[in-house]
Amino acid sequence: MKTKLTAVLLAVCLLCGCSLATDTEAMLRAPQLSGESRALQKALNSYLNSAVTLKYPNSGDFLSPFAFGDWDGDGQDEAAVLYAADSTGTNVWLAVLEAETDGGWRVSQTVEGLSGEVEVFSAAHLRDSVSQQLIAGYTSAQGDSYLVVYRYADGQLTTVISQSYTHMILADFTGKGDTQDLVLALPAETDFGGVALQLLTNMDGEFRSAQTLNLGEGVYTGCAALQAGRGIDKHTYLVMDAYSDSGSLVSDIITYDEETGFLQSYHPPGVSSVFNSTRRYDTTLFSCDIDQNGTVDIPVEAEDGGSIASPLDKRLRFVVWQDYAGENGGKSTFGVYDAANRVFFGLPAALRKNVLLRPLANAGGWQLCNLTGTVTYCELRMVEANDADNEEFTRIANVGSQQLQARVLTSYAGLTEEYIQKHTVLLGAE
C-alpha cells in the first residue's frame, strides 16, 4: 500500500523496532512514553500487583500498545492496552481502562489473547456510528493467525467474532456510510485450493458474517494481499492479490452488489480475463494505490517497456500499473521497479518502448538512456547515508540506511529531478 514517503519511512522504522526481542524493545520504547501512557502502565502495574511488559503490534491503526477511543459510545474516551506479565502466562492480554476524575486511570476489564504476538491492532465502527470495536489479530508460534473482534459495553469486554484468517481489511464495502465492514481471507480447507473471502457487516444492529465467497478453486493457492479502493461509481471495491498454481501472482477485483447483498467478482469492460491480464511472476509486486488517486492499481511486468542491460535485469523491470476502475478502462502508470529495494520510479509514458537501463560505472546505480544508449537522460544511485554529500546529485528518499539520489543529464518529456522525486514510491514491506 502506498503512502507518503515520510509515512512509509516512519512505518518501516516502527516495524523494524517491533521485530526486536522483548527486553530490547522495552529499553528502546520506555523513554518515549507520554505522561498519559505512563499513567496507564502505572494503573496496570497496580491492578496486577506486578510489572507489565508492553506488547507492540506489527500493523493496524495502532502501532503502539496504547489505543484511545470511545469503545462503548458513552461520549468519553477509554483506553486499551496490550501487555504481558509474569503472573499471566505467555499470551498477550488486552485491558480496557476508564479515565478517573483525578486524571488517573482505572482498569475496568482484562481479557487473555490467543497467542504471544499481536499482528494487527485496530478499532472501527462495526456495530454503529457511536461505539467502536477493538480488532486484534494474533499470530501463533506455528504461524497460524486468529482475528478477534471485541465489544466493550456496560463495563464488560466480550468477544464478538473469533476467526482464523490469513489476511484482513476494513472498509465500507456495503455502502452503509456510518459503519465499516470487515473482509477476511480464510485459510484453505480443501485440497483444491482457492481462496474464501468472508464478509462481516452490520446486520440489524449486530455485527456478524453475511457471506463467504469462494474464488479460484483449483487455480488460486492462497491470498497474498487485500486492498480497498474506490471505483468509477464511487463505491468501494476490493482487489485481492492471490498466488496461482503456477507460482505467479494474479489479481481478482471484487465489488458489492446492493441488490443481492453479496460480494461478487467484477469483470472490467474490454478485459477478457482479469486473471491473464494481471499475471506477474515477480511475487513482490502487490497491488496498491500507486498514484494516490483513490483507486487500487494492479501491476504487471511490461515486456515492451524497453531494454535492461545485465546484470540490472536481475533486479530491475519495467512495470505498468492499471487501476481498471476509471473511465475507458482506467488509468495506467508506467515506470521502473527495483525489486531489491522495493522502489518504483514512475516515468513519462512517452518513454515506454524507448528506454535503456544500464549500470552506472563505479557506483551502485543505473543510467536511464534512449534505446540506443547514445543519450543519457538521468542517473540514479543508492549510497550510504554518511557518504551522501554530493552537489551533483539530489536526494530523492532514504531507503533504510541508504540514500536514493538522482541527477538529470538530459531532460526529456518532463523528466526532471522534481518529477523523479514526485513519482518515486517506496513500497516497503507487505
Tab-separated table of C-alpha atoms in Angstrom, residues 8-415:
chain	number	residue	atom	x	y	z
A	8	VAL	CA	6.361	4.927	4.813
A	9	LEU	CA	9.740	5.537	6.365
A	10	LEU	CA	8.185	6.032	9.800
A	11	ALA	CA	6.205	2.830	9.425
A	12	VAL	CA	9.330	0.931	8.348
A	13	CYS	CA	11.208	2.194	11.404
A	14	LEU	CA	8.371	1.198	13.700
A	15	LEU	CA	8.050	-2.229	12.136
A	16	CYS	CA	11.770	-2.831	12.448
A	17	GLY	CA	11.577	-1.899	16.138
A	18	CYS	CA	8.703	-4.315	16.672
A	19	SER	CA	10.836	-7.196	15.498
A	20	LEU	CA	13.322	-6.793	18.334
A	21	ALA	CA	13.427	-9.010	21.381
A	22	THR	CA	11.106	-8.056	24.212
A	23	ASP	CA	13.802	-6.812	26.597
A	24	THR	CA	15.493	-4.680	23.942
A	25	GLU	CA	12.124	-3.387	22.809
A	26	ALA	CA	11.230	-2.307	26.332
A	27	MET	CA	14.503	-0.414	26.745
A	28	LEU	CA	14.062	1.375	23.413
A	29	ARG	CA	10.393	2.220	23.868
A	30	ALA	CA	10.062	3.090	27.541
A	31	PRO	CA	11.654	6.570	27.350
A	32	GLN	CA	9.121	7.509	24.631
A	33	LEU	CA	6.069	7.026	26.872
A	34	SER	CA	3.952	10.117	27.376
A	35	GLY	CA	2.599	11.136	30.766
A	36	GLU	CA	-0.766	9.567	29.934
A	37	SER	CA	0.896	6.347	28.797
A	38	ARG	CA	2.911	6.182	31.989
A	39	ALA	CA	-0.295	6.661	33.973
A	40	LEU	CA	-1.889	3.739	32.112
A	41	GLN	CA	1.075	1.490	32.797
A	42	LYS	CA	1.083	2.527	36.453
A	43	ALA	CA	-2.621	1.622	36.738
A	44	LEU	CA	-1.956	-1.784	35.167
A	45	ASN	CA	1.007	-2.462	37.465
A	46	SER	CA	-1.122	-1.617	40.472
A	47	TYR	CA	-4.067	-3.722	39.265
A	48	LEU	CA	-1.904	-6.789	38.608
A	49	ASN	CA	0.410	-6.152	41.543
A	50	SER	CA	3.356	-6.770	39.213
A	51	ALA	CA	5.265	-5.075	36.416
A	52	VAL	CA	3.947	-5.494	32.884
A	53	THR	CA	5.690	-5.768	29.533
A	54	LEU	CA	4.041	-3.692	26.836
A	55	LYS	CA	3.344	-5.556	23.583
A	56	TYR	CA	3.719	-3.757	20.267
A	57	PRO	CA	1.580	-4.822	17.302
A	58	ASN	CA	3.146	-5.161	13.863
A	59	SER	CA	0.418	-3.339	11.923
A	60	GLY	CA	-3.018	-1.763	12.126
A	61	ASP	CA	-4.351	1.596	13.258
A	62	PHE	CA	-2.231	1.492	16.410
A	63	LEU	CA	1.499	0.797	16.139
A	64	SER	CA	1.622	1.141	19.900
A	65	PRO	CA	0.408	-0.875	22.898
A	66	PHE	CA	-1.870	2.066	23.769
A	67	ALA	CA	-5.126	2.893	21.972
A	68	PHE	CA	-7.663	5.574	22.816
A	69	GLY	CA	-11.260	5.800	21.652
A	70	ASP	CA	-14.882	5.762	22.691
A	71	TRP	CA	-15.249	1.997	22.821
A	72	ASP	CA	-18.717	1.939	24.449
A	73	GLY	CA	-20.237	5.022	22.821
A	74	ASP	CA	-20.828	6.933	26.064
A	75	GLY	CA	-19.145	10.087	24.780
A	76	GLN	CA	-15.988	9.578	26.855
A	77	ASP	CA	-12.764	8.053	25.585
A	78	GLU	CA	-11.475	4.849	27.120
A	79	ALA	CA	-8.026	3.333	26.735
A	80	ALA	CA	-6.930	-0.116	25.596
A	81	VAL	CA	-3.517	-1.581	26.379
A	82	LEU	CA	-1.719	-4.671	25.077
A	83	TYR	CA	0.566	-6.215	27.672
A	84	ALA	CA	2.047	-9.358	29.160
A	85	ALA	CA	3.002	-10.100	32.757
A	86	ASP	CA	4.833	-12.876	34.564
A	87	SER	CA	1.704	-13.597	36.557
A	88	THR	CA	-0.490	-14.050	33.450
A	89	GLY	CA	1.489	-16.541	31.346
A	90	THR	CA	2.967	-16.125	27.874
A	91	ASN	CA	-0.077	-14.855	25.980
A	92	VAL	CA	-0.789	-11.216	25.252
A	93	TRP	CA	-3.567	-9.638	27.339
A	94	LEU	CA	-5.862	-6.771	26.426
A	95	ALA	CA	-7.001	-4.335	29.107
A	96	VAL	CA	-9.655	-1.621	28.880
A	97	LEU	CA	-9.223	1.305	31.280
A	98	GLU	CA	-11.646	4.088	32.232
A	99	ALA	CA	-10.489	7.635	32.940
A	100	GLU	CA	-10.830	8.841	36.545
A	101	THR	CA	-11.842	12.365	37.563
A	102	ASP	CA	-8.428	12.961	39.152
A	103	GLY	CA	-6.666	12.370	35.854
A	104	GLY	CA	-5.698	8.781	36.594
A	105	TRP	CA	-6.938	5.552	35.063
A	106	ARG	CA	-8.845	2.551	36.414
A	107	VAL	CA	-8.651	-0.939	34.945
A	108	SER	CA	-12.188	-1.947	34.005
A	109	GLN	CA	-11.674	-5.293	32.283
A	110	THR	CA	-8.891	-7.562	31.050
A	111	VAL	CA	-9.060	-10.479	28.633
A	112	GLU	CA	-6.452	-13.006	27.535
A	113	GLY	CA	-5.420	-13.006	23.877
A	114	LEU	CA	-4.868	-16.051	21.725
A	115	SER	CA	-1.070	-16.018	21.431
A	116	GLY	CA	2.068	-14.190	22.482
A	117	GLU	CA	2.255	-11.922	19.432
A	118	VAL	CA	-0.129	-9.311	18.004
A	119	GLU	CA	-0.037	-8.882	14.244
A	120	VAL	CA	-2.857	-6.313	13.940
A	121	PHE	CA	-4.366	-3.839	16.413
A	122	SER	CA	-7.174	-1.571	15.143
A	123	ALA	CA	-10.555	-0.097	16.003
A	124	ALA	CA	-13.609	0.542	13.823
A	125	HIS	CA	-17.293	1.434	13.884
A	126	LEU	CA	-18.627	-2.012	13.113
A	127	ARG	CA	-21.947	-2.091	15.010
A	128	ASP	CA	-22.980	1.567	14.905
A	129	SER	CA	-21.634	5.077	14.317
A	130	VAL	CA	-21.108	5.814	18.012
A	131	SER	CA	-19.202	2.958	19.638
A	132	GLN	CA	-16.004	1.424	18.328
A	133	GLN	CA	-14.991	-2.200	18.405
A	134	LEU	CA	-11.413	-3.328	19.006
A	135	ILE	CA	-9.802	-5.668	16.479
A	136	ALA	CA	-6.776	-7.794	17.324
A	137	GLY	CA	-5.009	-10.267	15.057
A	138	TYR	CA	-2.919	-12.845	16.924
A	139	THR	CA	-0.128	-14.962	15.419
A	140	SER	CA	0.864	-18.270	16.982
A	141	ALA	CA	4.339	-19.776	17.091
A	142	GLN	CA	3.180	-22.252	14.431
A	143	GLY	CA	2.352	-19.388	12.063
A	144	ASP	CA	-1.439	-19.579	12.390
A	145	SER	CA	-3.366	-16.310	12.631
A	146	TYR	CA	-6.577	-15.621	14.544
A	147	LEU	CA	-8.653	-12.466	14.413
A	148	VAL	CA	-10.797	-11.366	17.349
A	149	VAL	CA	-13.344	-8.532	17.387
A	150	TYR	CA	-14.023	-7.236	20.907
A	151	ARG	CA	-17.024	-5.238	22.090
A	152	TYR	CA	-16.871	-3.096	25.217
A	153	ALA	CA	-20.244	-2.203	26.787
A	154	ASP	CA	-21.509	-1.721	30.342
A	155	GLY	CA	-18.005	-2.246	31.701
A	156	GLN	CA	-17.706	-5.669	30.062
A	157	LEU	CA	-15.323	-6.739	27.289
A	158	THR	CA	-16.820	-9.528	25.181
A	159	THR	CA	-15.784	-11.395	22.043
A	160	VAL	CA	-17.982	-10.706	19.015
A	161	ILE	CA	-16.044	-12.723	16.418
A	162	SER	CA	-13.117	-15.114	16.743
A	163	GLN	CA	-11.932	-16.474	13.408
A	164	SER	CA	-8.799	-17.969	11.860
A	165	TYR	CA	-7.632	-15.932	8.875
A	166	THR	CA	-4.681	-15.144	6.644
A	167	HIS	CA	-5.424	-11.506	5.643
A	168	MET	CA	-7.955	-8.855	6.656
A	169	ILE	CA	-9.174	-5.458	5.502
A	170	LEU	CA	-11.570	-2.839	6.888
A	171	ALA	CA	-13.649	-0.626	4.594
A	172	ASP	CA	-17.231	0.413	3.859
A	173	PHE	CA	-17.836	-2.202	1.171
A	174	THR	CA	-21.625	-2.296	1.613
A	175	GLY	CA	-22.110	1.462	1.318
A	176	LYS	CA	-23.789	1.987	4.697
A	177	GLY	CA	-21.760	5.142	5.218
A	178	ASP	CA	-21.704	5.203	9.026
A	179	THR	CA	-20.141	1.797	9.716
A	180	GLN	CA	-17.308	-0.262	8.304
A	181	ASP	CA	-17.221	-3.837	7.083
A	182	LEU	CA	-14.571	-6.475	7.616
A	183	VAL	CA	-13.374	-8.889	4.932
A	184	LEU	CA	-11.241	-11.855	5.930
A	185	ALA	CA	-9.290	-14.218	3.690
A	186	LEU	CA	-9.735	-17.621	5.303
A	187	PRO	CA	-7.229	-20.492	5.377
A	188	ALA	CA	-7.810	-23.074	2.638
A	189	GLU	CA	-9.884	-26.020	3.889
A	190	THR	CA	-9.745	-28.278	0.808
A	191	ASP	CA	-7.095	-29.917	-1.341
A	192	PHE	CA	-8.430	-27.999	-4.329
A	193	GLY	CA	-7.094	-24.676	-3.087
A	194	GLY	CA	-8.895	-21.469	-3.868
A	195	VAL	CA	-9.492	-18.515	-1.553
A	196	ALA	CA	-12.551	-17.975	0.616
A	197	LEU	CA	-13.405	-14.362	1.486
A	198	GLN	CA	-15.725	-13.826	4.440
A	199	LEU	CA	-17.757	-10.606	4.617
A	200	LEU	CA	-18.693	-9.462	8.111
A	201	THR	CA	-21.036	-6.490	8.361
A	202	ASN	CA	-23.646	-4.722	10.466
A	203	MET	CA	-26.976	-6.515	10.097
A	204	ASP	CA	-29.948	-5.286	12.153
A	205	GLY	CA	-27.677	-3.720	14.754
A	206	GLU	CA	-25.416	-6.741	15.102
A	207	PHE	CA	-22.021	-7.328	13.533
A	208	ARG	CA	-21.885	-10.797	12.010
A	209	SER	CA	-20.934	-12.887	8.982
A	210	ALA	CA	-23.043	-12.149	5.908
A	211	GLN	CA	-21.314	-14.171	3.171
A	212	THR	CA	-18.409	-16.426	2.285
A	213	LEU	CA	-17.288	-16.009	-1.334
A	214	ASN	CA	-15.189	-18.822	-2.817
A	215	LEU	CA	-12.767	-17.774	-5.561
A	216	GLY	CA	-10.322	-19.580	-7.844
A	217	GLU	CA	-10.825	-23.167	-6.733
A	218	GLY	CA	-8.166	-25.269	-8.432
A	219	VAL	CA	-6.350	-22.105	-9.573
A	220	TYR	CA	-5.511	-19.979	-6.526
A	221	THR	CA	-3.266	-21.449	-3.849
A	222	GLY	CA	-3.712	-18.655	-1.319
A	223	CYS	CA	-4.330	-14.966	-0.696
A	224	ALA	CA	-1.282	-12.687	-0.913
A	225	ALA	CA	-2.828	-9.291	-0.084
A	226	LEU	CA	-6.074	-7.307	0.108
A	227	GLN	CA	-6.536	-3.670	-0.913
A	228	ALA	CA	-9.601	-1.413	-0.978
A	229	GLY	CA	-10.230	1.478	-3.371
A	230	ARG	CA	-12.998	3.484	-4.968
A	231	GLY	CA	-14.364	2.690	-8.404
A	232	ILE	CA	-15.937	4.814	-11.113
A	233	ASP	CA	-19.334	4.513	-9.389
A	234	LYS	CA	-17.736	5.895	-6.181
A	235	HIS	CA	-18.433	2.624	-4.370
A	236	THR	CA	-15.660	0.839	-2.517
A	237	TYR	CA	-14.311	-2.263	-4.208
A	238	LEU	CA	-11.764	-4.881	-3.216
A	239	VAL	CA	-8.642	-6.075	-5.011
A	240	MET	CA	-7.277	-9.427	-3.929
A	241	ASP	CA	-3.780	-10.483	-4.960
A	242	ALA	CA	-3.571	-14.273	-4.995
A	243	TYR	CA	-0.895	-16.888	-5.588
A	244	SER	CA	-1.682	-19.056	-8.590
A	245	ASP	CA	-0.932	-22.733	-9.102
A	246	SER	CA	1.939	-21.741	-11.424
A	247	GLY	CA	3.672	-19.726	-8.697
A	248	SER	CA	2.766	-16.352	-10.168
A	249	LEU	CA	0.688	-13.560	-8.666
A	250	VAL	CA	-2.713	-12.695	-10.135
A	251	SER	CA	-5.455	-10.336	-9.024
A	252	ASP	CA	-9.212	-10.547	-8.593
A	253	ILE	CA	-11.481	-7.491	-8.435
A	254	ILE	CA	-14.479	-7.849	-6.107
A	255	THR	CA	-17.449	-5.495	-5.824
A	256	TYR	CA	-20.566	-5.438	-3.656
A	257	ASP	CA	-23.964	-5.901	-5.326
A	258	GLU	CA	-26.503	-3.852	-3.374
A	259	GLU	CA	-29.462	-5.719	-4.910
A	260	THR	CA	-28.303	-9.166	-3.800
A	261	GLY	CA	-26.339	-8.029	-0.746
A	262	PHE	CA	-23.335	-10.117	-1.798
A	263	LEU	CA	-19.769	-9.678	-2.924
A	264	GLN	CA	-19.038	-10.788	-6.480
A	265	SER	CA	-16.155	-10.834	-8.949
A	266	TYR	CA	-16.014	-7.826	-11.265
A	267	HIS	CA	-15.091	-8.062	-14.937
A	268	PRO	CA	-13.936	-4.680	-16.314
A	269	PRO	CA	-15.262	-3.717	-19.758
A	270	GLY	CA	-12.906	-4.713	-22.549
A	271	VAL	CA	-10.914	-7.135	-20.371
A	272	SER	CA	-11.479	-10.729	-21.445
A	273	SER	CA	-9.677	-12.242	-18.468
A	274	VAL	CA	-8.593	-10.388	-15.335
A	275	PHE	CA	-6.608	-13.498	-14.391
A	276	ASN	CA	-4.485	-13.400	-17.551
A	277	SER	CA	-4.268	-9.605	-17.675
A	278	THR	CA	-2.860	-9.359	-14.141
A	279	ARG	CA	-0.451	-12.303	-14.081
A	280	ARG	CA	3.068	-11.361	-12.939
A	281	TYR	CA	5.961	-13.573	-11.924
A	282	ASP	CA	7.609	-11.152	-9.509
A	283	THR	CA	5.778	-12.080	-6.323
A	284	THR	CA	6.796	-8.832	-4.607
A	285	LEU	CA	4.534	-6.837	-6.949
A	286	PHE	CA	1.428	-6.269	-4.837
A	287	SER	CA	-1.464	-4.054	-5.847
A	288	CYS	CA	-1.660	-0.594	-4.255
A	289	ASP	CA	-2.745	2.966	-4.971
A	290	ILE	CA	0.497	3.833	-6.739
A	291	ASP	CA	-0.586	7.322	-7.832
A	292	GLN	CA	-2.683	8.203	-4.758
A	293	ASN	CA	-5.881	8.915	-6.697
A	294	GLY	CA	-8.076	6.699	-4.511
A	295	THR	CA	-8.188	3.659	-6.785
A	296	VAL	CA	-6.186	0.449	-6.488
A	297	ASP	CA	-3.605	-0.112	-9.219
A	298	ILE	CA	-2.661	-3.651	-10.282
A	299	PRO	CA	0.924	-4.097	-11.544
A	300	VAL	CA	2.196	-6.311	-14.368
A	301	GLU	CA	5.639	-6.630	-15.898
A	302	ALA	CA	5.852	-4.727	-19.191
A	303	GLU	CA	7.912	-6.799	-21.618
A	304	ASP	CA	7.700	-3.984	-24.163
A	305	GLY	CA	8.957	-1.332	-21.746
A	306	GLY	CA	12.433	-1.127	-23.203
A	307	SER	CA	15.806	-2.789	-22.702
A	308	ILE	CA	17.654	-3.612	-19.459
A	309	ALA	CA	21.366	-4.426	-19.586
A	310	SER	CA	22.902	-7.198	-17.487
A	311	PRO	CA	23.246	-7.516	-14.519
A	312	LEU	CA	20.476	-4.969	-13.859
A	313	ASP	CA	17.929	-7.313	-15.437
A	314	LYS	CA	18.172	-9.413	-12.259
A	315	ARG	CA	16.645	-6.642	-10.094
A	316	LEU	CA	15.065	-4.023	-12.365
A	317	ARG	CA	11.984	-4.475	-14.531
A	318	PHE	CA	9.544	-2.327	-16.437
A	319	VAL	CA	6.111	-2.297	-14.849
A	320	VAL	CA	2.706	-0.917	-15.778
A	321	TRP	CA	0.116	-0.306	-13.045
A	322	GLN	CA	-3.528	-0.370	-14.150
A	323	ASP	CA	-6.457	0.647	-11.925
A	324	TYR	CA	-9.292	-0.831	-14.089
A	325	ALA	CA	-11.740	1.413	-12.228
A	326	GLY	CA	-11.779	4.690	-14.117
A	327	GLU	CA	-13.409	5.719	-17.334
A	328	ASN	CA	-12.329	3.948	-20.537
A	329	GLY	CA	-10.754	1.080	-18.618
A	330	GLY	CA	-8.893	3.077	-16.024
A	331	LYS	CA	-5.572	4.886	-15.788
A	332	SER	CA	-2.166	3.265	-16.265
A	333	THR	CA	1.205	4.272	-14.808
A	334	PHE	CA	4.484	3.206	-16.443
A	335	GLY	CA	7.877	3.011	-14.803
A	336	VAL	CA	10.785	1.004	-13.430
A	337	TYR	CA	10.545	-1.301	-10.410
A	338	ASP	CA	13.622	-2.031	-8.282
A	339	ALA	CA	12.795	-5.409	-6.729
A	340	ALA	CA	15.894	-5.436	-4.496
A	341	ASN	CA	14.902	-2.219	-2.697
A	342	ARG	CA	11.139	-2.313	-3.394
A	343	VAL	CA	11.144	1.120	-5.020
A	344	PHE	CA	9.074	2.178	-8.033
A	345	PHE	CA	10.172	5.006	-10.337
A	346	GLY	CA	7.314	6.441	-12.372
A	347	LEU	CA	8.347	7.577	-15.856
A	348	PRO	CA	6.665	9.676	-18.545
A	349	ALA	CA	4.510	7.445	-20.765
A	350	ALA	CA	6.421	8.670	-23.830
A	351	LEU	CA	9.491	6.744	-22.653
A	352	ARG	CA	7.771	3.361	-22.882
A	353	LYS	CA	9.469	1.177	-25.522
A	354	ASN	CA	12.143	3.884	-25.954
A	355	VAL	CA	14.422	3.483	-22.958
A	356	LEU	CA	17.558	1.581	-21.995
A	357	LEU	CA	18.687	0.908	-18.423
A	358	ARG	CA	22.390	0.225	-17.949
A	359	PRO	CA	24.717	0.045	-14.919
A	360	LEU	CA	26.280	3.227	-13.576
A	361	ALA	CA	30.056	2.841	-13.600
A	362	ASN	CA	31.774	2.649	-10.185
A	363	ALA	CA	28.511	3.124	-8.254
A	364	GLY	CA	25.550	1.129	-7.060
A	365	GLY	CA	23.123	2.656	-9.510
A	366	TRP	CA	21.986	2.846	-13.100
A	367	GLN	CA	21.507	5.150	-16.049
A	368	LEU	CA	18.300	5.772	-17.941
A	369	CYS	CA	19.114	6.315	-21.618
A	370	ASN	CA	17.493	6.363	-25.026
A	371	LEU	CA	17.089	2.933	-26.587
A	372	THR	CA	20.379	3.107	-28.498
A	373	GLY	CA	22.316	4.334	-25.453
A	374	THR	CA	23.592	7.452	-27.176
A	375	VAL	CA	21.783	9.885	-24.850
A	376	THR	CA	21.725	9.573	-21.055
A	377	TYR	CA	18.647	11.186	-19.508
A	378	CYS	CA	19.381	10.639	-15.823
A	379	GLU	CA	21.328	8.628	-13.283
A	380	LEU	CA	20.033	7.066	-10.069
A	381	ARG	CA	22.087	5.524	-7.323
A	382	MET	CA	21.984	4.185	-3.777
A	383	VAL	CA	24.693	5.375	-1.389
A	384	GLU	CA	25.305	5.018	2.305
A	385	ALA	CA	23.747	7.934	4.180
A	386	ASN	CA	27.098	9.006	5.650
A	387	ASP	CA	28.565	9.197	2.122
A	388	ALA	CA	25.593	11.047	0.655
A	389	ASP	CA	27.038	14.550	0.271
A	390	ASN	CA	27.349	15.252	-3.453
A	391	GLU	CA	26.345	18.511	-5.073
A	392	GLU	CA	25.785	16.831	-8.441
A	393	PHE	CA	23.072	14.513	-7.112
A	394	THR	CA	19.718	15.341	-5.491
A	395	ARG	CA	18.352	13.306	-2.593
A	396	ILE	CA	15.147	11.521	-3.541
A	397	ALA	CA	14.469	9.416	-0.433
A	398	ASN	CA	16.054	7.442	2.371
A	399	VAL	CA	15.824	3.662	1.979
A	400	GLY	CA	16.900	2.018	5.194
A	401	SER	CA	20.494	3.078	5.900
A	402	GLN	CA	20.978	4.241	2.320
A	403	GLN	CA	20.033	7.336	0.399
A	404	LEU	CA	18.472	7.253	-3.039
A	405	GLN	CA	19.881	10.017	-5.257
A	406	ALA	CA	19.299	11.205	-8.817
A	407	ARG	CA	20.713	13.669	-11.283
A	408	VAL	CA	19.347	14.677	-14.687
A	409	LEU	CA	21.834	14.957	-17.535
A	410	THR	CA	19.465	15.465	-20.485
A	411	SER	CA	15.871	16.490	-19.794
A	412	TYR	CA	13.248	14.585	-21.781
A	413	ALA	CA	9.432	14.647	-21.728
A	414	GLY	CA	9.357	16.489	-18.430
A	415	LEU	CA	11.810	14.109	-16.755
